[in-house]
mmCIF file of C-alpha atoms in Angstrom:
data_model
loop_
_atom_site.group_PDB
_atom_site.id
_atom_site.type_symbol
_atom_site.label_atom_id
_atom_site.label_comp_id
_atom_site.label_asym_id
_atom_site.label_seq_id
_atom_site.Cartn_x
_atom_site.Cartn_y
_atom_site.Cartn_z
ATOM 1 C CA UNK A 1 0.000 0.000 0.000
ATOM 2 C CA UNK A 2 1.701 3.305 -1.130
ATOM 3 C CA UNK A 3 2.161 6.171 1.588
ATOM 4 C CA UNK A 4 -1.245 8.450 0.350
ATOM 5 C CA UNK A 5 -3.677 4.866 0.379
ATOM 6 C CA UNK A 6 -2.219 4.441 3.893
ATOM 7 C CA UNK A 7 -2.590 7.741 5.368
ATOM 8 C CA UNK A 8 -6.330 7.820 3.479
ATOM 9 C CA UNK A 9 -7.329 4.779 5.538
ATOM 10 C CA UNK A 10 -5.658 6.117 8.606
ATOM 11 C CA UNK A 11 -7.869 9.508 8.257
ATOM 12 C CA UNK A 12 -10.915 7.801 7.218
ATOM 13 C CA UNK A 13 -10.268 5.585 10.303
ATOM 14 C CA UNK A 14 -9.886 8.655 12.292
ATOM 15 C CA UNK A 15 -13.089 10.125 10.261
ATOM 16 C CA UNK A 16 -15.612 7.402 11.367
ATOM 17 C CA UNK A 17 -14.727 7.265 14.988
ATOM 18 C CA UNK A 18 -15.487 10.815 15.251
ATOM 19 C CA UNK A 19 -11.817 12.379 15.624
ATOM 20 C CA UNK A 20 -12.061 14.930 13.390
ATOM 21 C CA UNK A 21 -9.605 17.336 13.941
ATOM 22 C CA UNK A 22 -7.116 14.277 13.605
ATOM 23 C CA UNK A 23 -8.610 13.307 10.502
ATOM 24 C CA UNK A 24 -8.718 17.032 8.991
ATOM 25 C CA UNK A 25 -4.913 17.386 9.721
ATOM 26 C CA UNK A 26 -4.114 14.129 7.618
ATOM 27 C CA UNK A 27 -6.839 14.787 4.279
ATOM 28 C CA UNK A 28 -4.819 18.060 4.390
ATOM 29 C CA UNK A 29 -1.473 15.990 4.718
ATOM 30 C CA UNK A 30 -2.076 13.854 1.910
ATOM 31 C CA UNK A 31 -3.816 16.694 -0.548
ATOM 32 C CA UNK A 32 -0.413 19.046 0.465
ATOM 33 C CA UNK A 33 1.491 16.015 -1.139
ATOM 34 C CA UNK A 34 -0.970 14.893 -3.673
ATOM 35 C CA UNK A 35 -3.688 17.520 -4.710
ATOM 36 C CA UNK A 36 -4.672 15.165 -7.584
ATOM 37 C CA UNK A 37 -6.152 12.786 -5.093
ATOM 38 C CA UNK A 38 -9.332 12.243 -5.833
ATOM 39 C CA UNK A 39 -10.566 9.909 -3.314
ATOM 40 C CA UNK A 40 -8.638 12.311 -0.398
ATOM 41 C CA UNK A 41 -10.858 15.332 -1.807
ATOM 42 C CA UNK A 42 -14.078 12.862 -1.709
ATOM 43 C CA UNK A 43 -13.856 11.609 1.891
ATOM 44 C CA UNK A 44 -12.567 15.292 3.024
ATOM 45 C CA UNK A 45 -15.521 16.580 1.419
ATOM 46 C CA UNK A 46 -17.766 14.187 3.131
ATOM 47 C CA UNK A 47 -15.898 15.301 6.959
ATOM 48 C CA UNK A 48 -16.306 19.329 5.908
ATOM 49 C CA UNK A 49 -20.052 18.792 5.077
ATOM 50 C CA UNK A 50 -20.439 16.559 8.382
ATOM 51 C CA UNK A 51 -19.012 20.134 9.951
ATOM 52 C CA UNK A 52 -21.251 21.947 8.204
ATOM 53 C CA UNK A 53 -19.146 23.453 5.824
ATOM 54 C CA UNK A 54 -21.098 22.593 2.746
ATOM 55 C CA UNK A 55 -20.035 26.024 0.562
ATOM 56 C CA UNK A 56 -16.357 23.884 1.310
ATOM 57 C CA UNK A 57 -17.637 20.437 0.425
ATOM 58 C CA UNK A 58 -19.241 21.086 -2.411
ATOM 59 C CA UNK A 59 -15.903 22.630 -3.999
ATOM 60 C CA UNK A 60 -13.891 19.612 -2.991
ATOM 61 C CA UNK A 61 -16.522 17.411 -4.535
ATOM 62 C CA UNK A 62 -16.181 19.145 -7.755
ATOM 63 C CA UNK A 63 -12.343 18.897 -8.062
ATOM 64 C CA UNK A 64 -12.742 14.948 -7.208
ATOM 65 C CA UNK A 65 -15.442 14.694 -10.104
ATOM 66 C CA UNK A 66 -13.113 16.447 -12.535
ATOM 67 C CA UNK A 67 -10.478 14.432 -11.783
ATOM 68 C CA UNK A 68 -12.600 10.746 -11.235
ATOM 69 C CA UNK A 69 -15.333 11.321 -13.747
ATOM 70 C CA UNK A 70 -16.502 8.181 -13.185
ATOM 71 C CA UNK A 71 -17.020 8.398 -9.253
ATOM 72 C CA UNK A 72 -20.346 7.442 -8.665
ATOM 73 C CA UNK A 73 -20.068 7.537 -4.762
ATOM 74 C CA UNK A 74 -18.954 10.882 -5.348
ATOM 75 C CA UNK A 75 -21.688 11.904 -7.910
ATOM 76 C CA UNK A 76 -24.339 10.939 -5.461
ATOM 77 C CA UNK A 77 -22.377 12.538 -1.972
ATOM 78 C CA UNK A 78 -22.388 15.734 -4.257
ATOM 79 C CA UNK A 79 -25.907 15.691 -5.317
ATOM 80 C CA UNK A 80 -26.749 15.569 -1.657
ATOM 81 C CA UNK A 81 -24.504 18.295 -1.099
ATOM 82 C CA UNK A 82 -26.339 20.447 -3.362
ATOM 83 C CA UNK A 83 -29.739 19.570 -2.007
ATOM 84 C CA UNK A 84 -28.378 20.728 1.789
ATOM 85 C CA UNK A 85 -27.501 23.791 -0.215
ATOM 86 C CA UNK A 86 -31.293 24.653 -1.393
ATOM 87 C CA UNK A 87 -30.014 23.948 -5.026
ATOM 88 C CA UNK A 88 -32.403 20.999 -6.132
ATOM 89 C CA UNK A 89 -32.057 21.900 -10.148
ATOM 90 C CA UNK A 90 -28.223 21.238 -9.974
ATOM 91 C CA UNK A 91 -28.824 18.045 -7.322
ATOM 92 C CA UNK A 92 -31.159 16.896 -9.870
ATOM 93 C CA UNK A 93 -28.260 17.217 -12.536
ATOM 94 C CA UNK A 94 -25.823 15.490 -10.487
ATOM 95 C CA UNK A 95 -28.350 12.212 -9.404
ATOM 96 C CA UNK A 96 -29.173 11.858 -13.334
ATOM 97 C CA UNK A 97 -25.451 11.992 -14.081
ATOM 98 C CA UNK A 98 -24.678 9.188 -10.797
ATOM 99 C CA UNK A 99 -27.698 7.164 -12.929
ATOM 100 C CA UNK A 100 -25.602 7.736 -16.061
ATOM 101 C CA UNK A 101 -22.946 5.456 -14.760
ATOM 102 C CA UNK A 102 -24.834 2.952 -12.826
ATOM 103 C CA UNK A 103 -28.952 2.844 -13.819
ATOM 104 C CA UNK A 104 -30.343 1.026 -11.424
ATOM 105 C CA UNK A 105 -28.457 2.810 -8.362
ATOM 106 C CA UNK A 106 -31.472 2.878 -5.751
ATOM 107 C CA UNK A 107 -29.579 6.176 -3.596
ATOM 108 C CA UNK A 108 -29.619 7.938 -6.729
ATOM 109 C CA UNK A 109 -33.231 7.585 -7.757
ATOM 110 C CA UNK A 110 -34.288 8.098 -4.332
ATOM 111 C CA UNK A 111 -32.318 11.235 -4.388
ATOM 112 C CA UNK A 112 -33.362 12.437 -7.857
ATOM 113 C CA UNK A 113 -37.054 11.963 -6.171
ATOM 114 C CA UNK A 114 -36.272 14.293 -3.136
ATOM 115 C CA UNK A 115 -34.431 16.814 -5.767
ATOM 116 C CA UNK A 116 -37.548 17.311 -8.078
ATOM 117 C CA UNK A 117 -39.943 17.348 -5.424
ATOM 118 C CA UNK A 118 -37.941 20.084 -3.850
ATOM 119 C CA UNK A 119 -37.688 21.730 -7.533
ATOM 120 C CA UNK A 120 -41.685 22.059 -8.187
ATOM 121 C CA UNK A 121 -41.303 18.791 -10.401
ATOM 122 C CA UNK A 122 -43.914 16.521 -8.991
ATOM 123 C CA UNK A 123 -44.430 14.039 -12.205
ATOM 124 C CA UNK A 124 -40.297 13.708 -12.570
ATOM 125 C CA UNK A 125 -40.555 12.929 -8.212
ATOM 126 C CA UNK A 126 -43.392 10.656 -8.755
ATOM 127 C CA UNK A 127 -41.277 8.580 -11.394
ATOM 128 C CA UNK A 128 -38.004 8.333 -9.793
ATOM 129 C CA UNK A 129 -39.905 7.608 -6.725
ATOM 130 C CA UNK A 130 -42.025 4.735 -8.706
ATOM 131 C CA UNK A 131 -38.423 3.338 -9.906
ATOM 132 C CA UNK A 132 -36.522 3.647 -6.466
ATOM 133 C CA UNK A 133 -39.861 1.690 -5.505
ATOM 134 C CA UNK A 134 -40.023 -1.067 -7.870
ATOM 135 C CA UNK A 135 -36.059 -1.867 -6.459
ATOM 136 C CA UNK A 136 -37.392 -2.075 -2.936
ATOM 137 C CA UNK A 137 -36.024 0.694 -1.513
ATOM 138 C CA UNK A 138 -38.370 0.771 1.466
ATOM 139 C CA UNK A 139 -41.393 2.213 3.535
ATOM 140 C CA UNK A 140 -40.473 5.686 3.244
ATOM 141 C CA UNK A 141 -39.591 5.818 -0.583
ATOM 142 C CA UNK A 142 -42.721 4.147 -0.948
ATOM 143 C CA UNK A 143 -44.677 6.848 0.949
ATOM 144 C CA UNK A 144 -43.342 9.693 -1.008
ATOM 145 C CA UNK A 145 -44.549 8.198 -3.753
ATOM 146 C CA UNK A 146 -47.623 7.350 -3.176
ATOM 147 C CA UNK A 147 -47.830 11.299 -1.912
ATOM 148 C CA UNK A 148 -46.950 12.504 -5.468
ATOM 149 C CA UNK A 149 -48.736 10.055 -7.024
ATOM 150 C CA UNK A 150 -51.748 11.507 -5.119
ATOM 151 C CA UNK A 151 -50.666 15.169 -6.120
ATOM 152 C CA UNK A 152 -51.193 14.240 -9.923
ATOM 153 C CA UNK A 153 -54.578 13.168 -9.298
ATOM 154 C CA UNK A 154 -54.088 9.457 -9.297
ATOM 155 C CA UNK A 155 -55.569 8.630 -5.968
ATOM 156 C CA UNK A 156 -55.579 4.722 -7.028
ATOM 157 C CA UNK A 157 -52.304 4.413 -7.684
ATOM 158 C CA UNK A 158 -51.639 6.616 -4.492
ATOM 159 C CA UNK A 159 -53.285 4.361 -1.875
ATOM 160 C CA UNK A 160 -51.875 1.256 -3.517
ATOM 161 C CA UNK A 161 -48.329 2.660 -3.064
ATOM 162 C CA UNK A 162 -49.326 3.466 0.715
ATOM 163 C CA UNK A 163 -50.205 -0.173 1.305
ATOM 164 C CA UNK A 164 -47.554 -0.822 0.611
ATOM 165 C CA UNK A 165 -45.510 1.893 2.723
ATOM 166 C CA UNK A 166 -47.648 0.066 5.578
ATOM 167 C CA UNK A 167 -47.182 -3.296 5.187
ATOM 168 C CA UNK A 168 -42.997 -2.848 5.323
ATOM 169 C CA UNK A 169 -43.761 -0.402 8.344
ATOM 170 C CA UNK A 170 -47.369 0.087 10.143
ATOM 171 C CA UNK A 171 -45.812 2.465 12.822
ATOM 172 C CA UNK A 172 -46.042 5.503 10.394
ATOM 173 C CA UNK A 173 -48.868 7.234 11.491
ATOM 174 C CA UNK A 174 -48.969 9.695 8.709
ATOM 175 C CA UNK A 175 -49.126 7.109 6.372
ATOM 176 C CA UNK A 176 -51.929 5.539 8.093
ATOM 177 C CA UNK A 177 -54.107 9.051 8.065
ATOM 178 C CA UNK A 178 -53.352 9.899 3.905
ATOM 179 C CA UNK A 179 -54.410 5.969 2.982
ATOM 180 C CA UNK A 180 -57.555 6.849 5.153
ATOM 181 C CA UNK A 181 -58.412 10.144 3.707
ATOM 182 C CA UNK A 182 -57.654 8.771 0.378
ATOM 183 C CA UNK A 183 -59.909 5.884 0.438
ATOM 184 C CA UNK A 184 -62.656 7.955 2.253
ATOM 185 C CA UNK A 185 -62.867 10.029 -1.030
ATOM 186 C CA UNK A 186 -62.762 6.781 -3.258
ATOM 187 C CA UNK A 187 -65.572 5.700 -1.502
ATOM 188 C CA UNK A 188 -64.366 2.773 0.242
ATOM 189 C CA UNK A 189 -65.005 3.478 3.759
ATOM 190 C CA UNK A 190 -64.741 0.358 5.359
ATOM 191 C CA UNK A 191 -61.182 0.120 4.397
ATOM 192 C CA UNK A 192 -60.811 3.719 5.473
ATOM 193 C CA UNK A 193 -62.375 3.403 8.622
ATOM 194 C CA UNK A 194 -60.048 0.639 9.344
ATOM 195 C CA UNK A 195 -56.947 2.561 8.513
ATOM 196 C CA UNK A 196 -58.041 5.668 10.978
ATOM 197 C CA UNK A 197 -58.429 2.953 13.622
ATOM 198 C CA UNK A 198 -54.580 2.160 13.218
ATOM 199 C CA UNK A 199 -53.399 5.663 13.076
ATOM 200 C CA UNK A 200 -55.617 5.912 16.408
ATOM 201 C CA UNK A 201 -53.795 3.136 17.960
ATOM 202 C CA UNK A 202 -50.473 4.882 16.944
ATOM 203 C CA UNK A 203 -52.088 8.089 18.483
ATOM 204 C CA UNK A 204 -54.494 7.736 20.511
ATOM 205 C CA UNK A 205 -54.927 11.538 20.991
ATOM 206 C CA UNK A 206 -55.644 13.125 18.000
ATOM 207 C CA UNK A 207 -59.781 13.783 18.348
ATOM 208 C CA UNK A 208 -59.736 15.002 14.718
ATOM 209 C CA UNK A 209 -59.292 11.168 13.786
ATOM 210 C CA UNK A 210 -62.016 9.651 15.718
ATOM 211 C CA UNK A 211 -64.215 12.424 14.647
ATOM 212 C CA UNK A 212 -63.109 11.348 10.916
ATOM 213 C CA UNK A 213 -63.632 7.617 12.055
ATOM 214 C CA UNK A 214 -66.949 8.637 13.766
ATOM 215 C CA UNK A 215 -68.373 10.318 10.478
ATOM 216 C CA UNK A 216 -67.789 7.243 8.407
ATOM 217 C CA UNK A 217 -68.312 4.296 10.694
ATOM 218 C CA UNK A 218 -70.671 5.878 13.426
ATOM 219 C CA UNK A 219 -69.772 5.233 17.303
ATOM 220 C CA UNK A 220 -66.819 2.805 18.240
ATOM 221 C CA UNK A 221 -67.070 -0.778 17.983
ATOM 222 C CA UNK A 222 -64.442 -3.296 19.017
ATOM 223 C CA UNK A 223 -62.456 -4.027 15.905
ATOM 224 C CA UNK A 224 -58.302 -4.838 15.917
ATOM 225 C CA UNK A 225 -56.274 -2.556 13.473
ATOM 226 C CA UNK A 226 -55.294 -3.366 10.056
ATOM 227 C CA UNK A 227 -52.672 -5.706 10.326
#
């Protein structure tokens, strides 16, 4: 292992077990040497945005993409960079670039989701959500979608998504309260009814739901949560 690789896993040792003014001292070390190194200016980028120094982080993620191109760690840690920064059109940019070089990356779609939701794009969220999805990314990717898809006026496809949100995690409440209100205005109240039961047994103290509950399904009865 040459002298740079060796100090880099030294100060990325240093990085994870939260020393990071040791750390600091030996990214600059090795960049002093070797400015060119583009996995140094990576995992010092990562350290200066963990220190909130994003303005900082965002520069050395730049010079590691010019020089590693083909980084796509580095493309994504940059796109997130640039979201933290308000600046979802150019996070946007840098997730479809991370996708350019590996497709089916499931950080990057989720990402490019968060970025055009954030940019006023809710059909281009709704997709890379959908696709982030269909890898099985998880509860939460799943309920983001199933928000946007309900934003385009596909409640259907919305409360399908949110099933499935629930089923990977039923101890989202919010989750619980949009798949009731959604199926309320589809018409199907007993499933409804049966979903503001469950957000009721996540929180029992939120009157607004049994009043919701009460105006569909009348007064209390004994019935278990959806499962």
């Amino acid at each position: 292992m040459s002298d740079s690789h060796s100090l880099l896993a030294e100060a990325f040792d240093r990085h994870q077990s939260g020393r990071f003014d040791e750390a600091e001292g030996l990214y600059r070390r090795i960049l002093a040497s070797e400015p060119a190194e583009a996995e140094a200016l990576h995992r010092y980028s990562l350290l200066a945005a963990q220190l909130g120094r994003l303005e900082e982080a965002d520069g050395l993620l730049v010079r590691a993409l010019t020089l590693d191109a083909r980084a796509t760690e580095a493309a994504v840690n940059h796109a997130k960079i640039l979201r933290a920064l308000r600046r979802p059109e150019d996070a946007a940019r840098r997730f479809r670039y991370a996708l350019e070089l590996s497709p089916a990356l499931p950080t990057a779609l989720e990402g490019l989701g968060h970025a055009e939701r954030e940019a006023g794009h809710t059909a281009a969220a709704a997709e890379s959500y959908g696709r982030a999805a269909r890898l099985g990314t998880g509860a939460a990717v799943l309920h983001r979608w199933g928000i946007a898809l309900e934003s385009l006026g596909r409640p259907e496809a919305a409360a399908e998504a949110l099933r499935c949100s629930a089923r990977l995690d039923p101890t989202v409440p919010s989750v619980a309260v949009r798949l009731a209100t959604i199926l309320e205005r589809l018409g199907c109240k007993g499933e409804a009814a049966g979903w503001y039961r469950h957000a009721l047994v996540l929180q029992p103290g939120r009157d607004e739901l049994r009043r919701a509950l009460f105006d569909i399904a009348g007064p209390p009865v004994d019935q278990p949560p959806v499962a």
